XYZ file of C-alpha atoms in Angstrom:
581
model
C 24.427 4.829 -5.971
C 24.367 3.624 -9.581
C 25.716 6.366 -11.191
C 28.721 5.486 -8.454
C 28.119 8.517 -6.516
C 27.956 8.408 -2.663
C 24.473 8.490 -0.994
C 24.028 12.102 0.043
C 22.121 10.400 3.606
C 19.271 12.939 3.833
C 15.504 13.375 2.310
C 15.034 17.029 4.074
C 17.142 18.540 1.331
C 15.908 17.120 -1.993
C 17.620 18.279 -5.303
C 17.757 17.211 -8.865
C 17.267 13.648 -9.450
C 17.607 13.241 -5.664
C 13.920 13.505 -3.979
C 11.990 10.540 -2.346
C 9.886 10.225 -6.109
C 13.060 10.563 -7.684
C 16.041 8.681 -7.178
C 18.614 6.216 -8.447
C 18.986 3.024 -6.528
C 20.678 3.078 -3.151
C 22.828 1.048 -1.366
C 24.507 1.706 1.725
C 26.228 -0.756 3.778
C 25.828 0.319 7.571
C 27.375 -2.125 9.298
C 30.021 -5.166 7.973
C 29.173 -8.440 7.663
C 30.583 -9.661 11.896
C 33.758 -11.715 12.061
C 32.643 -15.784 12.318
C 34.203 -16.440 15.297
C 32.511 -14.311 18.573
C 33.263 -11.117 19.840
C 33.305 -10.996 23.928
C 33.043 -7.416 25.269
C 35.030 -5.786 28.592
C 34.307 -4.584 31.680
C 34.277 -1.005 31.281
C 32.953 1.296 34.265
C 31.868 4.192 31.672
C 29.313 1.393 29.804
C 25.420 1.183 31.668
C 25.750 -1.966 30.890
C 28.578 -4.724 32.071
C 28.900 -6.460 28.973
C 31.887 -9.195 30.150
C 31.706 -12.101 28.563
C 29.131 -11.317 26.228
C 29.269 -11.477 22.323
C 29.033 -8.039 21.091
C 29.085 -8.871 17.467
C 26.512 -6.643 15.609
C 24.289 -8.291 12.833
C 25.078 -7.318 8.694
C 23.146 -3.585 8.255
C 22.663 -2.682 4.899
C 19.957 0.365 3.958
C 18.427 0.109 0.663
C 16.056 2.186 -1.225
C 15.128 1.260 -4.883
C 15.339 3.459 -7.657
C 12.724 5.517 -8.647
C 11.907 7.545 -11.817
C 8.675 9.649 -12.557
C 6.149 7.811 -14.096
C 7.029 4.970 -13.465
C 4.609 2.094 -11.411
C 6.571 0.888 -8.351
C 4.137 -1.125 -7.146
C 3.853 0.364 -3.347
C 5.092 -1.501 -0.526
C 5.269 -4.598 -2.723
C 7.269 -3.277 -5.041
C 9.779 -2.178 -2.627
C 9.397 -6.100 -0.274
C 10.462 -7.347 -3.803
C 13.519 -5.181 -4.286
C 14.397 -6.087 -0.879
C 14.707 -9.701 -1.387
C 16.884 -9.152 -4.534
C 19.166 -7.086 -2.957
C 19.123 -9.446 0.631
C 19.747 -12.693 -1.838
C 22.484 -11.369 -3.438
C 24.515 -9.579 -0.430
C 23.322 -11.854 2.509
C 21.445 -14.474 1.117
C 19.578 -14.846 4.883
C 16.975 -17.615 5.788
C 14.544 -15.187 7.671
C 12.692 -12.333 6.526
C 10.600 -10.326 9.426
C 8.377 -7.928 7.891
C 7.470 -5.230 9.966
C 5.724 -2.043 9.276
C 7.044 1.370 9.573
C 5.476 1.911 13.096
C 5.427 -1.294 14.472
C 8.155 -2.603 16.656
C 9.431 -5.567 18.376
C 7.589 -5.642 22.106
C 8.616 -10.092 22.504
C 12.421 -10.604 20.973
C 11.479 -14.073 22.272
C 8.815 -14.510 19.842
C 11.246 -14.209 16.727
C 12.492 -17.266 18.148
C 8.870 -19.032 18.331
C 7.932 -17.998 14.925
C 11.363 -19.780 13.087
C 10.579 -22.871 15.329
C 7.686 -23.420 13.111
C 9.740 -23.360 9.966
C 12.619 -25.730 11.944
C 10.034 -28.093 13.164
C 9.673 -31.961 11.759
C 7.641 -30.862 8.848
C 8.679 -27.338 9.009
C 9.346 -27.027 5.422
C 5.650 -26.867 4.428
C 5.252 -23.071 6.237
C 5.855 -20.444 3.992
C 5.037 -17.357 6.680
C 4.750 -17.105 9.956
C 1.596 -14.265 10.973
C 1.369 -12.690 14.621
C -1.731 -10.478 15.518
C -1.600 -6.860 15.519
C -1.117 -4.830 19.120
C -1.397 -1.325 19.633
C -0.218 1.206 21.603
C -1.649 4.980 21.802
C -4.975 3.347 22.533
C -7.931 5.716 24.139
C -9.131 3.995 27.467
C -12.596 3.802 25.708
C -11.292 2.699 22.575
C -14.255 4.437 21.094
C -13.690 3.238 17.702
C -12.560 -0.569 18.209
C -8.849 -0.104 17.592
C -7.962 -3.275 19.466
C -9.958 -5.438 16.809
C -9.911 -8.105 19.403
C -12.921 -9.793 17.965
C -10.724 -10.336 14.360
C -7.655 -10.745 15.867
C -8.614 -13.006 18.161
C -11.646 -15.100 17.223
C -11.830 -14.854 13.318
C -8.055 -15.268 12.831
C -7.656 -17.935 14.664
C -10.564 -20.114 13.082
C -9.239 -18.685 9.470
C -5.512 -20.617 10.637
C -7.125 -23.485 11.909
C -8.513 -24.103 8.408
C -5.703 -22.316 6.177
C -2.897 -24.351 7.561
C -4.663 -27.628 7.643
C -3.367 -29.117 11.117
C -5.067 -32.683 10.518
C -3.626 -32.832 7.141
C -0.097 -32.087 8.653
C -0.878 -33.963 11.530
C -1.711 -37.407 9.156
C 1.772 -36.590 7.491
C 3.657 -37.133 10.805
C 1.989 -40.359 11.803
C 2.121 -41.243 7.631
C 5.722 -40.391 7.958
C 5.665 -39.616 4.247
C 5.276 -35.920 2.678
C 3.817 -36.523 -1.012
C 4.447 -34.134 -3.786
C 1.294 -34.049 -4.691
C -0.126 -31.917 -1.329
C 3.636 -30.010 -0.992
C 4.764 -26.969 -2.233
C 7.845 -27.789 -5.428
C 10.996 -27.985 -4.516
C 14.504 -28.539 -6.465
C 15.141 -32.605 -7.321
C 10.973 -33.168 -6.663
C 9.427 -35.201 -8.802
C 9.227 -35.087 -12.447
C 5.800 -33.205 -12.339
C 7.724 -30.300 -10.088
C 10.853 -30.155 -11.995
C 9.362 -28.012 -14.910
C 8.140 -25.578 -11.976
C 11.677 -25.682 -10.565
C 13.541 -25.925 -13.771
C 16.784 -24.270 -13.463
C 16.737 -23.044 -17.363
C 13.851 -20.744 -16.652
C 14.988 -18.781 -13.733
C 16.539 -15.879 -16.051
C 12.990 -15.433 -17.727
C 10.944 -15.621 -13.965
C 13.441 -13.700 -11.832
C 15.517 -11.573 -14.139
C 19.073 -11.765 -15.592
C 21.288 -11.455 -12.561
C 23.773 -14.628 -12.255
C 24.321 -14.178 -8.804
C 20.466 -13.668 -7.916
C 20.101 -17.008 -10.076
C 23.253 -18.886 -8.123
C 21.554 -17.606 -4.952
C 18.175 -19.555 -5.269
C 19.365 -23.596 -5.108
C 21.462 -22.168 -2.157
C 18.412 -20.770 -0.470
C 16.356 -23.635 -1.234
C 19.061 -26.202 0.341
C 19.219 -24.239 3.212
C 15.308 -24.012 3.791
C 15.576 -28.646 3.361
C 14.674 -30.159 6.725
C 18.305 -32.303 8.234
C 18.506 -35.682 6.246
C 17.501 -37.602 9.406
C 14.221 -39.391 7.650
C 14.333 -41.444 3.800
C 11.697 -39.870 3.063
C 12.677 -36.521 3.358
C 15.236 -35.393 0.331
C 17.221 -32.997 3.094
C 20.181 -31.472 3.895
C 23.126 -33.202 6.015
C 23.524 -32.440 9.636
C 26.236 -29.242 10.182
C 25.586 -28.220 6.514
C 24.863 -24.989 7.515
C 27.700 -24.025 9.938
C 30.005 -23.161 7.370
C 31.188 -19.565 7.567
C 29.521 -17.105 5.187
C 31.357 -15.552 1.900
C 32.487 -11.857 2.832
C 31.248 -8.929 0.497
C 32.721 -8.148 -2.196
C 32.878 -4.767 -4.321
C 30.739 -7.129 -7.218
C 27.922 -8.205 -4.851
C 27.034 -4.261 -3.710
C 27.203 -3.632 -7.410
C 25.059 -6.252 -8.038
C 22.317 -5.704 -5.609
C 22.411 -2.097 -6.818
C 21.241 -2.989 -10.111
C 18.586 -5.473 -9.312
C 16.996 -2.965 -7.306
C 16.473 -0.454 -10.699
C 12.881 0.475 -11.916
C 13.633 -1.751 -15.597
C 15.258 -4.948 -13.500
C 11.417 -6.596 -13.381
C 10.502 -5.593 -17.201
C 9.222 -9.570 -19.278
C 9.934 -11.297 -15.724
C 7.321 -12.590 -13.662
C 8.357 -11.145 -10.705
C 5.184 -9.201 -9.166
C 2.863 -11.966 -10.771
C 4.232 -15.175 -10.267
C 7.639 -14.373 -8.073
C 7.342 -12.042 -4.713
C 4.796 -10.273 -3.101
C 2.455 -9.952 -6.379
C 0.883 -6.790 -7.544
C -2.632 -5.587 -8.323
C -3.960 -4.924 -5.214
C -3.941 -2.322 -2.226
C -3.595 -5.377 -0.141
C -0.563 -7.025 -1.633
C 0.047 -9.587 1.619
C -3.535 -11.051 1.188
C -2.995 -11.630 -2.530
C 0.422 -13.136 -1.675
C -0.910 -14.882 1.238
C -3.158 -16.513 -1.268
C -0.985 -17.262 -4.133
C 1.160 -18.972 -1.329
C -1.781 -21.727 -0.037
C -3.080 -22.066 -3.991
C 0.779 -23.559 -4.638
C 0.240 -26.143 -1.675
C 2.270 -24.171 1.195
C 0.950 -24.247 4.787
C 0.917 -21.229 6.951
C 0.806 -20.567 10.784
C -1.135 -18.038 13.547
C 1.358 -17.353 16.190
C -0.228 -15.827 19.075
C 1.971 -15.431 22.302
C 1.445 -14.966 25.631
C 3.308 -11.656 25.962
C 2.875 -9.468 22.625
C 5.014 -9.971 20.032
C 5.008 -6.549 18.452
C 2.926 -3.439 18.859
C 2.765 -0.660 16.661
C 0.183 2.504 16.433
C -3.431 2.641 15.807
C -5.310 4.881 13.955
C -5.856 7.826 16.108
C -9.342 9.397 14.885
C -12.082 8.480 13.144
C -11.297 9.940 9.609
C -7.871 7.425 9.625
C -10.120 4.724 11.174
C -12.505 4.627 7.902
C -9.570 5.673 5.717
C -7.765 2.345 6.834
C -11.430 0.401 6.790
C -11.470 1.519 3.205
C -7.989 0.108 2.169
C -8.798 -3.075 3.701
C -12.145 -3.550 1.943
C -10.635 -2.170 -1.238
C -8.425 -4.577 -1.063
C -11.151 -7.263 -0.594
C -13.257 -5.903 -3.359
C -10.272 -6.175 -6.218
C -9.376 -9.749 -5.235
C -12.974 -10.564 -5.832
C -12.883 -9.078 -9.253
C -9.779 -10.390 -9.972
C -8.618 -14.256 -11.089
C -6.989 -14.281 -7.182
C -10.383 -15.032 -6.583
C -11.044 -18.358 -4.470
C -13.755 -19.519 -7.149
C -10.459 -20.052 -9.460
C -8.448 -21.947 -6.945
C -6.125 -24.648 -7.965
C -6.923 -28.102 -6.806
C -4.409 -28.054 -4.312
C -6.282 -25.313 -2.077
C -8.994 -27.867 -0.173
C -12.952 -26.229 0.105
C -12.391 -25.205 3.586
C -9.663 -22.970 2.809
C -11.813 -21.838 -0.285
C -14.634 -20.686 1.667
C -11.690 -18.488 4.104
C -10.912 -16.629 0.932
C -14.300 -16.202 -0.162
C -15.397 -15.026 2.774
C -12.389 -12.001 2.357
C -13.219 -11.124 -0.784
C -17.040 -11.118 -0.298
C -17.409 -9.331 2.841
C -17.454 -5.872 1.905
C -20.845 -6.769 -0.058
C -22.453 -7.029 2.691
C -22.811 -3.196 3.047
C -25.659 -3.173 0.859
C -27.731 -5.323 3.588
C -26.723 -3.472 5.863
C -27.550 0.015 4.705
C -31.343 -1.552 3.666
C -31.577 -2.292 7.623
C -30.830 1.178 8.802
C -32.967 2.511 6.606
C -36.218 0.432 7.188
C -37.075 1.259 10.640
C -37.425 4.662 9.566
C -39.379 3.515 6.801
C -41.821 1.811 9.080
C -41.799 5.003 10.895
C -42.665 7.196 8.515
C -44.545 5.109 6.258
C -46.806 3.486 9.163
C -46.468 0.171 7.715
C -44.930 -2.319 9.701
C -42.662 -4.595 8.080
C -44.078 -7.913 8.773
C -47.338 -7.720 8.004
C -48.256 -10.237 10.024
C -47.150 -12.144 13.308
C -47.347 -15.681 12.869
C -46.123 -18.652 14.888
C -43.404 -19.165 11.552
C -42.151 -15.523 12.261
C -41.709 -16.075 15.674
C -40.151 -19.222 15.519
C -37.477 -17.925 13.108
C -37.161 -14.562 14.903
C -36.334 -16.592 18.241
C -34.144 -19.397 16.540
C -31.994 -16.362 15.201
C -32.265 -14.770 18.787
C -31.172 -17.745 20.326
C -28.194 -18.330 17.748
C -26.239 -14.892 17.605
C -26.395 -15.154 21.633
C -24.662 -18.163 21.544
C -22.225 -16.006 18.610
C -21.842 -13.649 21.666
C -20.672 -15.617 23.909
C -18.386 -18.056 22.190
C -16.439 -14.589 20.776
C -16.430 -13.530 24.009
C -15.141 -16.649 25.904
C -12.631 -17.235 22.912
C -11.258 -13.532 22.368
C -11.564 -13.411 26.568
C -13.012 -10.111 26.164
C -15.927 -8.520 28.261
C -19.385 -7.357 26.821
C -17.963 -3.840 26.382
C -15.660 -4.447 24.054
C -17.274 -6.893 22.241
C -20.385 -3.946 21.630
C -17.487 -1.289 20.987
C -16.759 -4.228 17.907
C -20.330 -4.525 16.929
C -20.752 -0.736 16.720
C -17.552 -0.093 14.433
C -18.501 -3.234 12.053
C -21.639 -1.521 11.366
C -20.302 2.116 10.849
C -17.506 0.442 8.507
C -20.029 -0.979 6.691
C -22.492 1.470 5.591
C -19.242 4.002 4.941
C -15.810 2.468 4.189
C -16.912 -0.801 2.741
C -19.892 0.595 0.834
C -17.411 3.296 -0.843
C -15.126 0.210 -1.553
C -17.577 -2.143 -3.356
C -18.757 1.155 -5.567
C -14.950 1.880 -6.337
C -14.259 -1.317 -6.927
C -17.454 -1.888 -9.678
C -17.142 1.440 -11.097
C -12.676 0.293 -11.926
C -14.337 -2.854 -13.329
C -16.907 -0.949 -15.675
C -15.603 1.782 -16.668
C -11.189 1.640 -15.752
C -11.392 4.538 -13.930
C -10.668 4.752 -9.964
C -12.192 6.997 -7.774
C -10.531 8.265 -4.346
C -11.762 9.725 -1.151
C -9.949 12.873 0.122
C -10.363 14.633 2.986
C -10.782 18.550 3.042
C -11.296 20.201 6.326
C -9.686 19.688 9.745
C -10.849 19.881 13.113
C -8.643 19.749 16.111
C -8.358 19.123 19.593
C -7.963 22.588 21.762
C -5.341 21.352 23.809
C -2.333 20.211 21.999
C -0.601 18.590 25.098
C -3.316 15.702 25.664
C -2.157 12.685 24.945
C -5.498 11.567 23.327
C -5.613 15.166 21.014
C -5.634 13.703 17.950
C -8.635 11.670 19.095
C -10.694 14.772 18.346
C -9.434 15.772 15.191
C -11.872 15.227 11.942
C -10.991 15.350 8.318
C -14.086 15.335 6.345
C -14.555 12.725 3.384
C -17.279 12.277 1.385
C -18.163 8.376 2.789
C -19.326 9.495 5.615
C -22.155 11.593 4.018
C -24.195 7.977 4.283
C -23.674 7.582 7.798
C -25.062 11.151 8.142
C -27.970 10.645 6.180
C -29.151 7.344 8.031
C -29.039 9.478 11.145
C -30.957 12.369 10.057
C -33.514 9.646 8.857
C -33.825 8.052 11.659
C -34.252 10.948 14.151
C -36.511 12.125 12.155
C -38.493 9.042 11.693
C -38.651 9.276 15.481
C -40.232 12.767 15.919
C -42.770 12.050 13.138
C -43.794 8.768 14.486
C -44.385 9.898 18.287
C -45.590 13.154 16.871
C -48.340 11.550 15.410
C -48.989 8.865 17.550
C -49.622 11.694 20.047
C -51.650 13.734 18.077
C -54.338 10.464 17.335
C -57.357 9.980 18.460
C -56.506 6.608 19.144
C -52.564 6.162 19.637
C -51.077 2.784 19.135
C -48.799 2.925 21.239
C -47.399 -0.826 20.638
C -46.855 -0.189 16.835
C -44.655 2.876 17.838
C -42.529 1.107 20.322
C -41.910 -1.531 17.853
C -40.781 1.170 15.184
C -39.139 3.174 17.927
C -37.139 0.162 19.641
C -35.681 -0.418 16.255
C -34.689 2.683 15.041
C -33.521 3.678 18.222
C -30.828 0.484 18.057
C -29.530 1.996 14.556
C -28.962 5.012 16.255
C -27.055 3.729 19.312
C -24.710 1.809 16.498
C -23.984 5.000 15.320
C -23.225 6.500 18.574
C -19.716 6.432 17.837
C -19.726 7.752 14.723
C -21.673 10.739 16.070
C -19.026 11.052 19.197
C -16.006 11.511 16.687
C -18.551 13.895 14.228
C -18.596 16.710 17.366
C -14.577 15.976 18.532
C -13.927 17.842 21.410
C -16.562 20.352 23.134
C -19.275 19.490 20.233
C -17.530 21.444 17.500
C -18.899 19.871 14.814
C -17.629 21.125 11.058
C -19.908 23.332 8.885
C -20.103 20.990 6.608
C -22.215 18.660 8.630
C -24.781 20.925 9.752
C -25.372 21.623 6.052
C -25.483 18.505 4.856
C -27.883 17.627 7.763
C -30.009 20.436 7.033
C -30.320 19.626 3.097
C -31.147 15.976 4.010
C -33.603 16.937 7.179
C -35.259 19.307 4.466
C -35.603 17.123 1.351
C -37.129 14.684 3.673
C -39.673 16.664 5.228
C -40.991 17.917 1.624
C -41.415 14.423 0.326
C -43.333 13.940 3.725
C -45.988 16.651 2.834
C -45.638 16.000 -0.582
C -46.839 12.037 0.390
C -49.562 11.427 1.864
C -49.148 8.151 4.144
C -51.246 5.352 3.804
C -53.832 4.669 5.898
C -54.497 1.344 7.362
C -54.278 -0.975 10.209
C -50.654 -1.377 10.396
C -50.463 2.533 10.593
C -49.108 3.626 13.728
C -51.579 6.020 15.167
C -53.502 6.615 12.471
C -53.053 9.918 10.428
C -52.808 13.789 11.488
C -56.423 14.697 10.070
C -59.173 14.745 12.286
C -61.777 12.270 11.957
């Protein structure tokens, strides 16, 4: 470590200045760099697996954790991404970084392979990241609350790469045969507009003081050069690259050590300019972002056979919770200059309106929470919300029929999902929206007024009875306060329903098509909500005390406003009134 103590190797027994919040910087070197020339195995009966001929070399290991002191920022996960490039510059210096998450793992080794092709490809050295779509495993057969995503992962994704990466624009390079350095990300020797961005005297100031992290860039950046097989291409000779790697030495471990410490980034612009950049909950869409605004292209890789899979969020509490993050996310880019408004003039309109569309969505909530709430406002109010029926209604109603059928279908046929599913999507984009991303856009305004953030907690648990079903943590239920809206809009709503065909009944003269209007509409809220309900009452409808009181404050405040208000009377009223005439 850096006070040249060994690693003790274990978090279970923390001590002074050795706990996960409380650490110095730690480098352990697992496995040696392998020998250059191959390593075949033997045949040896005791071994599962015949291994004869077969080069056993193991790749470099090394574990690293930065250092961490109390009170001090470190950034989250890209804090640490950043302290891993550091360290892998200085001891391995590697082309490839895979970024995985903690429980995801690699279900295609093949599609490693597909993934650097892009990068190794003609024109290769305009892709800065290579993105596969998320796979689960652990998934419910019902997949009650939409873990598969397929609609995102499938349809939007794919439409968001076709625009983000720009194929015609890479496509009019090949048959141009010429890469300009005006649409290209800089590079080392560019032109004389690029060389201040790649100016060698500046490096200490953007990515620290360490002379071999410094030495380390030019060598990375020759290596990432396409081969010198085209004049217009300033690349890198054929068989450049084969030459055997330096061995580690004592100085390099010591090295990456200390660019890993908490002070390393302090007046650099690492975190802002350099790395995964700071700021937001989701650090890989802000980086993502800061990539395409510098003029780097970026590719969707979707394979036939799943390139990694990793777990899903197993109830409905971590389903919002990770809803949340995502639209908080969304919600602080929007407020922040990483906002697609500000985009440099190398980011075209197309890819503009992708990043709007990000950073906006999560204001959508506010619609959507107006639309639950009016058809039990027509309900209860007896006033329809069109007040009348023209031919210019109907025409529009039908025209936006007609067009989110046609929606339906193409996700459907694209994603190659059936009309389950795709409703399973529908239901969880609406209960996301009126709980997760509503709680996002008010955190997010009330940071921007006031400095202060706000977080949700959860405070009672429910669990499945039976501990030895696979799906048991389906049924468990942490309570958080966003999901008092959802609640409320359900309450509303049923009781909107018993009022309206209560007195409907009860009239002299029932309308009966008013109420199926009002009924037909509320009722389609409610079956949006249905799984929302289904993970409120887990397993064998035990549903937390706190629900049935905040259901029976909500289904009592609304009754005394109803016999406090007197509803209109009119022609739109549904039923007329509960007086006698």
């Amino acid at each position: 470590m850096t006070d040249g103590t060994h690693w003790p190797g274990t978090w279970m027994n923390p001590s002074s200045k050795h706990s996960k919040s409380d650490h110095s910087s730690i480098n352990k070197v697992m496995l040696n760099p392998p020998s250059d020339e191959p390593l075949l195995g033997n045949a040896d009966e005791k071994k599962l697996i015949d291994l004869t001929n077969v080069d056993i070399r193991l790749p470099f290991l090394v574990y690293v954790s930065r250092e961490k002191l109390q009170g001090y920022d470190h950034n989250k996960k890209a804090g640490a991404k950043n302290a891993l490039i550091r360290a892998s510059a200085i001891m391995s210096n590697g082309p490839f970084i895979l970024n995985l998450d903690y429980d995801h793992y690699i279900y295609n080794s093949k599609a490693l392979r597909e993934g650097m092709c892009f990068m190794m490809d003609r024109f290769g050295d305009c892709i800065c990241y290579v993105q596969f779509p998320q796979r689960f495993d652990g998934i419910d057969p019902s997949d009650r609350y939409a873990d598969h995503n397929s609609i995102f992962f499938d349809v939007n994704m794919r439409a968001f790469d076709g625009l983000v990466q720009s194929l015609c624009c890479l496509g009019r390079r090949k048959k141009n045969a010429n890469i300009s350095a005006e649409n290209r990300a800089p590079r080392i020797g560019d032109s004389e507009k690029e060389k201040e961005v790649m100016n060698l005297s500046t490096f200490p100031r953007r990515f620290g003081n360490s002379t071999f992290l410094i030495d380390s860039i030019p060598v990375a950046e020759f290596q990432g050069r396409l081969l010198d097989d085209n004049p217009t291409v300033n690349g890198r000779p054929p068989g450049s690259l084969t030459t055997p790697c330096k061995r580690l030495d004592a100085s390099s471990v010591a090295e990456a050590i200390n660019v890993i410490s908490c002070l390393y980034e302090d007046t650099t612009e690492w975190g802002q300019r350099v790395g995964w950049i700071y700021g937001s909950v989701t650090e890989d869409v802000v980086t993502g972002y800061r990539m395409h605004n510098r003029g780097w292209k970026s590719v969707y890789c979707v394979t036939e056979k799943d390139a990694f899979r990793g777990s899903a969020p197993s109830n409905l509490t971590d389903k919002l919770h990770q809803v949340l993050r995502w639209a908080t996310g969304s919600v602080e880019i929007f407020f922040s200059r990483n906002n697609a408004f500000f985009a440099s003039p190398r980011m075209q309109f197309l890819q503009r309106i992708v990043y709007l569309n990000v950073a906006i969505y999560p204001f959508t909530s506010f619609f959507l929470v107006v639309y639950c709430f009016l058809p039990a406002l027509f309900l209860l109010s007896g006033q329809f919300i069109v007040q009348t029926l023209n031919v210019t209604f109907l025409i529009y109603l039908l025209t936006m029929t007609v067009t989110l059928c046609t929606v339906v279908v193409l996700e459907m046929k694209w994603s190659g999902i059936e009309l389950g599913v795709w409703w399973r999507n529908e239901q969880f984009w609406l209960i996301g929206g009126i709980s997760a991303h509503l709680a996002a856009v008010l955190q997010g305004l009330l940071k921007v007024i006031t400095g202060f953030e706000i977080s949700f907690t959860l405070t009672s648990k429910s669990i499945g009875d039976d501990v030895d079903d696979e799906f048991a943590d389906l049924y468990s239920l942490k309570w958080t306060s966003f999901m008092i809206l959802p609640i409320t809009i359900m309450m509303v709503n049923l009781i909107a329903l018993t009022v309206g065909v209560t007195r409907t009944i009860s009239s002299v003269t029932p309308q009966w098509n008013n109420l199926l209007g009002g009924v037909f509409f509320s009722f389609w809220v409610l079956i949006h909500l249905y799984p929302f309900a289904k993970g409120l009452m887990g397993r064998k409808k035990k549903i937390p005390t706190i629900v049935f009181v905040w259901s029976g404050l909500i289904a009592i405040t609304i009754s005394l406003l109803w016999v406090a208000i007197n509803p209109p009377a009119g022609t739109n009223q549904i039923g007329g009134s509960f007086s006698s005439p």
